[in-house]
Short mmCIF file of C-alpha atoms and ligand atoms in Angstrom, two decimals:
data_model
loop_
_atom_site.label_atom_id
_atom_site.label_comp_id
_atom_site.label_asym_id
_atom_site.label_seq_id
_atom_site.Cartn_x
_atom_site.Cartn_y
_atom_site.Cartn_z
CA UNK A 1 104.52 54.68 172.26
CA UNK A 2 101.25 52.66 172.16
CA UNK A 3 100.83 52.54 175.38
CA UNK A 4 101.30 55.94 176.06
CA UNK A 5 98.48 56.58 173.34
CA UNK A 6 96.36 54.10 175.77
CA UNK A 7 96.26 55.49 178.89
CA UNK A 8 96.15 59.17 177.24
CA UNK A 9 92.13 58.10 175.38
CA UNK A 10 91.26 56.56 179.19
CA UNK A 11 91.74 60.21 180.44
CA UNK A 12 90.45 61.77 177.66
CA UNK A 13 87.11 60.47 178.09
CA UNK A 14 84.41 63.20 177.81
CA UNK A 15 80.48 63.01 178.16
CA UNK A 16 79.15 61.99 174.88
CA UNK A 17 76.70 59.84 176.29
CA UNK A 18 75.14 62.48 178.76
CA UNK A 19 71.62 60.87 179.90
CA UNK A 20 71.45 58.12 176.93
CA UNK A 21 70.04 55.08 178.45
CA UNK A 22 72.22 52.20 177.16
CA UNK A 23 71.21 48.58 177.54
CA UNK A 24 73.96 46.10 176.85
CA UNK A 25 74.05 42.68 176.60
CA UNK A 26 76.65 40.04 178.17
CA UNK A 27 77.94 42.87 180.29
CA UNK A 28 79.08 41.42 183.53
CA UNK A 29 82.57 40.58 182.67
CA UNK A 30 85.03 40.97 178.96
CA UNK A 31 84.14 43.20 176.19
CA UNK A 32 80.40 43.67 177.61
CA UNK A 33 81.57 44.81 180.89
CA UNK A 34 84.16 47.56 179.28
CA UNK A 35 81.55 48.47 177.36
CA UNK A 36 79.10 49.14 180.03
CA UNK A 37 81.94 50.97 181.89
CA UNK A 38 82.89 53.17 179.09
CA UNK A 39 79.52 54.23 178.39
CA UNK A 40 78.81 54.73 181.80
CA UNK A 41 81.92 57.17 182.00
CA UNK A 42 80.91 58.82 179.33
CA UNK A 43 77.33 59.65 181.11
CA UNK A 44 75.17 57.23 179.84
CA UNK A 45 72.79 55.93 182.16
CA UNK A 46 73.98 51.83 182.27
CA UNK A 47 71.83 48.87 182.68
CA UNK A 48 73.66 45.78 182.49
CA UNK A 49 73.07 41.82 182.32
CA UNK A 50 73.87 38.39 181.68
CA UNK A 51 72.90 35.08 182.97
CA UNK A 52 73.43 34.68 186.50
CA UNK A 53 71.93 37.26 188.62
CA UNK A 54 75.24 37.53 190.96
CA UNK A 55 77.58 38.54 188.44
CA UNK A 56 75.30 41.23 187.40
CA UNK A 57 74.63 42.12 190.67
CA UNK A 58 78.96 42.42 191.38
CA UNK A 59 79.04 43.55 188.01
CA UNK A 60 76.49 46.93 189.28
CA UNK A 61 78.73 47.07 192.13
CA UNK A 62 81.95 46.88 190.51
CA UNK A 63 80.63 49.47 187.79
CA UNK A 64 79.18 51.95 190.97
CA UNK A 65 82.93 51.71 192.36
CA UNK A 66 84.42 53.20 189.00
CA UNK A 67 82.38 55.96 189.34
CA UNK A 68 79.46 55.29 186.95
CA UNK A 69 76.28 56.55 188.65
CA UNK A 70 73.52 55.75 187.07
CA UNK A 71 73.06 51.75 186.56
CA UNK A 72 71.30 49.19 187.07
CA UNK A 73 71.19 45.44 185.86
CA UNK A 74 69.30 42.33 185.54
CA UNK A 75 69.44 38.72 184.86
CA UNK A 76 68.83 38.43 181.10
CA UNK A 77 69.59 34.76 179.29
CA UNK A 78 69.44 36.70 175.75
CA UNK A 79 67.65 33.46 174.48
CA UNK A 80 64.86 33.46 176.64
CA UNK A 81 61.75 35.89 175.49
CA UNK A 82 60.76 36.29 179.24
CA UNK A 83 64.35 37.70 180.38
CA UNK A 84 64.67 39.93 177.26
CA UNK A 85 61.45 41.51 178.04
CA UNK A 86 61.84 41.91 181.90
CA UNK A 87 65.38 43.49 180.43
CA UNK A 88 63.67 46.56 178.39
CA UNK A 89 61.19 46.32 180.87
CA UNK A 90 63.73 47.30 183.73
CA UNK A 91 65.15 50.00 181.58
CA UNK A 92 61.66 51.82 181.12
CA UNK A 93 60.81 51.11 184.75
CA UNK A 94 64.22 53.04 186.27
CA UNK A 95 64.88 55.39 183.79
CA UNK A 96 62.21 55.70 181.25
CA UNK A 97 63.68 55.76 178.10
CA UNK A 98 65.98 54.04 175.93
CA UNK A 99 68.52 54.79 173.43
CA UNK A 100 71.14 52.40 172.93
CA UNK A 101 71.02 48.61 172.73
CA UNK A 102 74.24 47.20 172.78
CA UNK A 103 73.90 43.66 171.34
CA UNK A 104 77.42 41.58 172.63
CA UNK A 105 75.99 38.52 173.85
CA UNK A 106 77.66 35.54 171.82
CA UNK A 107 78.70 31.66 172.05
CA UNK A 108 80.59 28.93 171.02
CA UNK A 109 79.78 25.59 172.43
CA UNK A 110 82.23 23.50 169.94
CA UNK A 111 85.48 24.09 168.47
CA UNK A 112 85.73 22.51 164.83
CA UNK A 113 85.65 23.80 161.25
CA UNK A 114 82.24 24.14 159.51
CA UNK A 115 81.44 20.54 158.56
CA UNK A 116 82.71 19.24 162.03
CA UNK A 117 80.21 21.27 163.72
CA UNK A 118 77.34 19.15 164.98
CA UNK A 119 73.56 20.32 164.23
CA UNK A 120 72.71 20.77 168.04
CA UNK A 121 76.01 23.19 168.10
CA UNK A 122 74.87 24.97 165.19
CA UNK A 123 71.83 26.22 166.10
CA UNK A 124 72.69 26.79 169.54
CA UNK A 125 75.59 29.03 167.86
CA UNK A 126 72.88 30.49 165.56
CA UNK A 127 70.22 31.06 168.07
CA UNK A 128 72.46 33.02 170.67
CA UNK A 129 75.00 34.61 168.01
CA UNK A 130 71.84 35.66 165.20
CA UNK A 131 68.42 35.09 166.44
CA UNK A 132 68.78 36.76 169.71
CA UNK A 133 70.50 39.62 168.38
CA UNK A 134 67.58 40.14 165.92
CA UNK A 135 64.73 39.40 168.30
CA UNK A 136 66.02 42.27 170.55
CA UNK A 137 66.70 44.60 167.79
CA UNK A 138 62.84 44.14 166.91
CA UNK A 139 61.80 44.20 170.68
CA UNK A 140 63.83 47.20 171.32
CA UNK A 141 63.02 49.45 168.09
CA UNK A 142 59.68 50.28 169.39
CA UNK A 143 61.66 52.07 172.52
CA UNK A 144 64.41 53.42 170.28
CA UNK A 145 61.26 55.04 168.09
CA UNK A 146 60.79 56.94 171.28
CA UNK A 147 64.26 58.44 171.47
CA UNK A 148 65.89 61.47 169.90
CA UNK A 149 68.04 59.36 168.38
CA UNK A 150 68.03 56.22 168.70
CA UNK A 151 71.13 53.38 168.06
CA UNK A 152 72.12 50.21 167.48
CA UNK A 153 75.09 48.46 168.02
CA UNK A 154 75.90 44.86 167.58
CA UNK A 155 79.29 42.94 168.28
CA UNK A 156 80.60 40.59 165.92
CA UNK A 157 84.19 39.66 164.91
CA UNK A 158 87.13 39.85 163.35
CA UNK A 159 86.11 35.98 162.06
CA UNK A 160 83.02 37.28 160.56
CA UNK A 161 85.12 38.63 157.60
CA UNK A 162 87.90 35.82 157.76
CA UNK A 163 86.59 32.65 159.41
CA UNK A 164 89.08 31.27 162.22
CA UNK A 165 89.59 27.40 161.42
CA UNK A 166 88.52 26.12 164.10
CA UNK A 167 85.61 28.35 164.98
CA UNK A 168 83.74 27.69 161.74
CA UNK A 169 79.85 28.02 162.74
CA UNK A 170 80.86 31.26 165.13
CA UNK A 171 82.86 32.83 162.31
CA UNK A 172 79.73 32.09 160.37
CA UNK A 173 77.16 33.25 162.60
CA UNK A 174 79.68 36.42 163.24
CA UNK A 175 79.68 37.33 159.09
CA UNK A 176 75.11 37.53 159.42
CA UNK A 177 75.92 39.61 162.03
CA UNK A 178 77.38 42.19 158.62
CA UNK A 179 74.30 41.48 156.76
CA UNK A 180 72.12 41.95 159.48
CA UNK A 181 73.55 45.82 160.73
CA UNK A 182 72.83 46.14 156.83
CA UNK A 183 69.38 45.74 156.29
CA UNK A 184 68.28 46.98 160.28
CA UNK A 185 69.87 50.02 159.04
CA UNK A 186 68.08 50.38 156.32
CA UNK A 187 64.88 49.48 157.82
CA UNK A 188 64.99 51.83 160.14
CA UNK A 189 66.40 54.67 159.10
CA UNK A 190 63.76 56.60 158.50
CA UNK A 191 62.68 55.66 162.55
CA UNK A 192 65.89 58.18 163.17
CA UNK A 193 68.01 54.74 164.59
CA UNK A 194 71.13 54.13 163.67
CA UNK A 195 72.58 50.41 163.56
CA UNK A 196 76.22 49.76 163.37
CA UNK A 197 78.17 47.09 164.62
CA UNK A 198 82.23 46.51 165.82
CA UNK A 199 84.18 43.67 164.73
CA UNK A 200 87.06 42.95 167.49
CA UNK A 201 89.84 41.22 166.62
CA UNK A 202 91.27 38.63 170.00
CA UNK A 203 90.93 40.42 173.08
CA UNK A 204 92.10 38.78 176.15
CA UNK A 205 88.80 37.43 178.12
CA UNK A 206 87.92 34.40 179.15
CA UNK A 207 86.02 33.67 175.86
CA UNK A 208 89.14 33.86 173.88
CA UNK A 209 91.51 31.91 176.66
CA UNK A 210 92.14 29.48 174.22
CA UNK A 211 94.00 31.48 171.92
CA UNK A 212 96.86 32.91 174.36
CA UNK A 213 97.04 30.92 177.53
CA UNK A 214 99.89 28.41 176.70
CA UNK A 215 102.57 29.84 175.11
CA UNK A 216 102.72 28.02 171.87
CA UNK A 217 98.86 29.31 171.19
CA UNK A 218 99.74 32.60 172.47
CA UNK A 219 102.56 32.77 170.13
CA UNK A 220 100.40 31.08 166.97
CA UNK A 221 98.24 33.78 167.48
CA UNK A 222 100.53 36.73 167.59
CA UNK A 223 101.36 35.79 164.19
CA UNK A 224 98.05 36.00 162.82
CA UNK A 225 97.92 40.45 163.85
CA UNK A 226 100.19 42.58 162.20
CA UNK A 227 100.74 44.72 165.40
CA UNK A 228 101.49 41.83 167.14
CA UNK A 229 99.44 41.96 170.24
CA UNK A 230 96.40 40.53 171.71
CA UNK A 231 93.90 43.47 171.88
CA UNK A 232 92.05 44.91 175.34
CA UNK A 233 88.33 45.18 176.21
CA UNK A 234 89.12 49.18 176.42
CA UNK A 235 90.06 49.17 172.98
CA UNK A 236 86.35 47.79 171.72
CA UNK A 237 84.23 49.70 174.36
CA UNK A 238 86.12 52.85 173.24
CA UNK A 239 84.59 52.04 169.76
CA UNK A 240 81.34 51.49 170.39
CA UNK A 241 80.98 54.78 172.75
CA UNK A 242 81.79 56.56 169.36
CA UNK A 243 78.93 54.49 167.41
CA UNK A 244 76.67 55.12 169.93
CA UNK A 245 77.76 58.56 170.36
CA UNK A 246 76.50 61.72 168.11
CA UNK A 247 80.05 61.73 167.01
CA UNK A 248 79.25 59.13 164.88
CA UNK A 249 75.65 60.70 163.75
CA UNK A 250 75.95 60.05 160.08
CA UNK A 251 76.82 56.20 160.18
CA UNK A 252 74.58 53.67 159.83
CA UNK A 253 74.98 49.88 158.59
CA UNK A 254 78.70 49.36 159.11
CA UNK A 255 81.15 47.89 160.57
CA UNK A 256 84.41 49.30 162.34
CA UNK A 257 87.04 46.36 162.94
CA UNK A 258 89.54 46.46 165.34
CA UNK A 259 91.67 43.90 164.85
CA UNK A 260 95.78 45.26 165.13
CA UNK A 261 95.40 45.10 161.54
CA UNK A 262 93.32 41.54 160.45
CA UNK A 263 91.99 41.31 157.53
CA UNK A 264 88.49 43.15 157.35
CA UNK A 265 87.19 42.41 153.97
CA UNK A 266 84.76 39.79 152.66
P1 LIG B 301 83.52 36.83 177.98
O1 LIG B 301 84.62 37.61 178.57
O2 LIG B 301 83.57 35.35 178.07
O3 LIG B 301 82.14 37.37 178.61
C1 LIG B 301 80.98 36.75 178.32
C2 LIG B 301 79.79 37.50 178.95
O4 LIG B 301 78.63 37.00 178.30
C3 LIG B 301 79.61 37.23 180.41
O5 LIG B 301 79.15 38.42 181.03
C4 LIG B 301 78.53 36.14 180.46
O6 LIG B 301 77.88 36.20 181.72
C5 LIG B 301 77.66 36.59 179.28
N1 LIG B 301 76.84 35.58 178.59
C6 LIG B 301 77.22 34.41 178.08
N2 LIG B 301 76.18 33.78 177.49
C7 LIG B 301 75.12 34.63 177.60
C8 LIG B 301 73.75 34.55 177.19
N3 LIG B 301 73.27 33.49 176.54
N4 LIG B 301 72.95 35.61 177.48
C9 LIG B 301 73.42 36.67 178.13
N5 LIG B 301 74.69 36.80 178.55
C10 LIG B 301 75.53 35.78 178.29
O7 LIG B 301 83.33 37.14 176.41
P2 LIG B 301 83.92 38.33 175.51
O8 LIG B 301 85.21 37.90 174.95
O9 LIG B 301 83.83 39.62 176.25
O10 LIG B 301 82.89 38.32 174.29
C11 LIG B 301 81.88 39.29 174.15
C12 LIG B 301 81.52 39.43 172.69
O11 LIG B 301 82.68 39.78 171.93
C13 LIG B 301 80.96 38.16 172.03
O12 LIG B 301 79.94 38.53 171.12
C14 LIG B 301 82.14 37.61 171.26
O13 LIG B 301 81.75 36.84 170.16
C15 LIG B 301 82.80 38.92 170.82
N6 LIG B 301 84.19 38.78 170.43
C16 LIG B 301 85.13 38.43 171.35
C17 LIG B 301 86.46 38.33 170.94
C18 LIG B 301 87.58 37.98 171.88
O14 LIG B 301 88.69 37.73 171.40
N7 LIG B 301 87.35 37.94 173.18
C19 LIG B 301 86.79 38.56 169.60
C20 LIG B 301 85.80 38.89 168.71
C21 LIG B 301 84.50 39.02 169.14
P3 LIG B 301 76.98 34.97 182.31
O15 LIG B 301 77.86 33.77 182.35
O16 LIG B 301 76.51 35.45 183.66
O17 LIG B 301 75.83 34.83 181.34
#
């Protein structure tokens, strides 16, 4: 029955996003890349990035073959001041406007609880997973200002409310992530932006590999989600297109988990 509820939202998609110039984040492959797809489908005008210049690049290409016309991408270490600014940059140069920042771009360079977690992982966790998220959310607002409506959205997880064990620092940086969609949406309010942010549960990417490619972890972490499946990138993109969407014009500062039924309380 689920799945026939699946593929009936893919064709169901509509144009919500008609002209909206949405700049994501970590969007050449996983939840990024659905997302940029989705919103693209949805008639948003896509520009995409990550790191490395070719996967954007195959990314554009792979996202031109599904039909989304307008996008472009470029290389954009979230980190790194210069890359974020070429990034808005790019979007002002092609298509003059934006509206959406999509803020996915996250990383865990140790797995441990918190106290096992070395300093030099911490703040690398903290500078990717926080500070970059908040450095584009100020770079970006003066953009968003611009728009008729302006949003917001950043992606945290399922962790943020009920820390994994052995991803203690990410499940940290994940729960700022909540305070953070909080007091931007506060801040800005009156700036007609909106800031909300989606807290997925494990979806099968690469980042989460870990957690369901033998079968002993795969079955360790069935256990954890009452539905008792891993979750798919179409099933977080699908969310944010509705927070970024006027369908979701009266919300601002929260959070939407989607999780098969985790815990999503702090
Ligand atoms: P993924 O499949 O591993 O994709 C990671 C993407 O991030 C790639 O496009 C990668 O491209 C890019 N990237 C990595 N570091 C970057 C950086 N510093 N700056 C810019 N781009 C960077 O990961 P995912 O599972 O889709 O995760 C996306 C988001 O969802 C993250 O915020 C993650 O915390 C969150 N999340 C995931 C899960 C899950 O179970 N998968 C659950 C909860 C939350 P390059 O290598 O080219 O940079």
């Amino acid at each position: 029955m689920f799945k026939r509820s699946l593929s009936a939202m893919s064709k169901n998609i509509g144009r919500r996003l008609d002209g909206k110039v949405c700049v994501v984040t970590a969007s050449t492959e996983g939840i990024g890349f659905a997302i940029a797809k989705r919103l693209g489908s949805e008639g948003g005008k896509i520009v995409v990035s990550s790191r490395k210049q070719k996967s954007v690049d195959n990314a554009v290409e792979a996202l031109k073959s599904h039909g989304v016309k307008d996008v472009i991408g470029t290389s954009c270490h979230v980190g790194n001041s210069e890359d974020r600014k070429r990034l808005f940059q790019t979007a002002i140069e092609t298509f003059g406007r934006i509206d959406c920042l999509v803020s996915n771009a996250a990383v865990n360079p140790e797995v441990g609880s918190v106290t096992e977690t070395s300093e030099k992982a911490w703040d690398k966790i903290f500078d990717i997973n926080v500070k970059a998220a908040y450095l584009l959310s100020k770079e970006v607002k003066p953009f968003l200002q611009d728009s008729n409506g302006g949003s917001i959205i950043f992606v945290s997880s399922i962790g943020g409310y009920q820390p994994f064990d052995l991803l203690g620092a990410y499940s940290v940086s994940k729960t700022a992530l909540f305070g953070l969609t909080k007091a931007l949406a506060l801040e800005v309010v009156n700036d007609n932006i909106r800031v909300n942010c989606v807290a997925p549960g494990v979806i099968e990417t690469k980042f989460s590999s870990a957690l369901y490619e033998s079968e002993t972890a795969k079955e360790t972490t069935i256990q954890m989600i009452p539905m008792k499946r891993l979750g798919k990138v179409d099933e977080i993109a699908g969310v944010v297109a509705f927070l970024a969407s006027d369908d979701a014009s009266y919300m601002t500062g929260e959070t939407i988990a989607a999780a098969g039924g985790m815990l999503s309380r702090l």
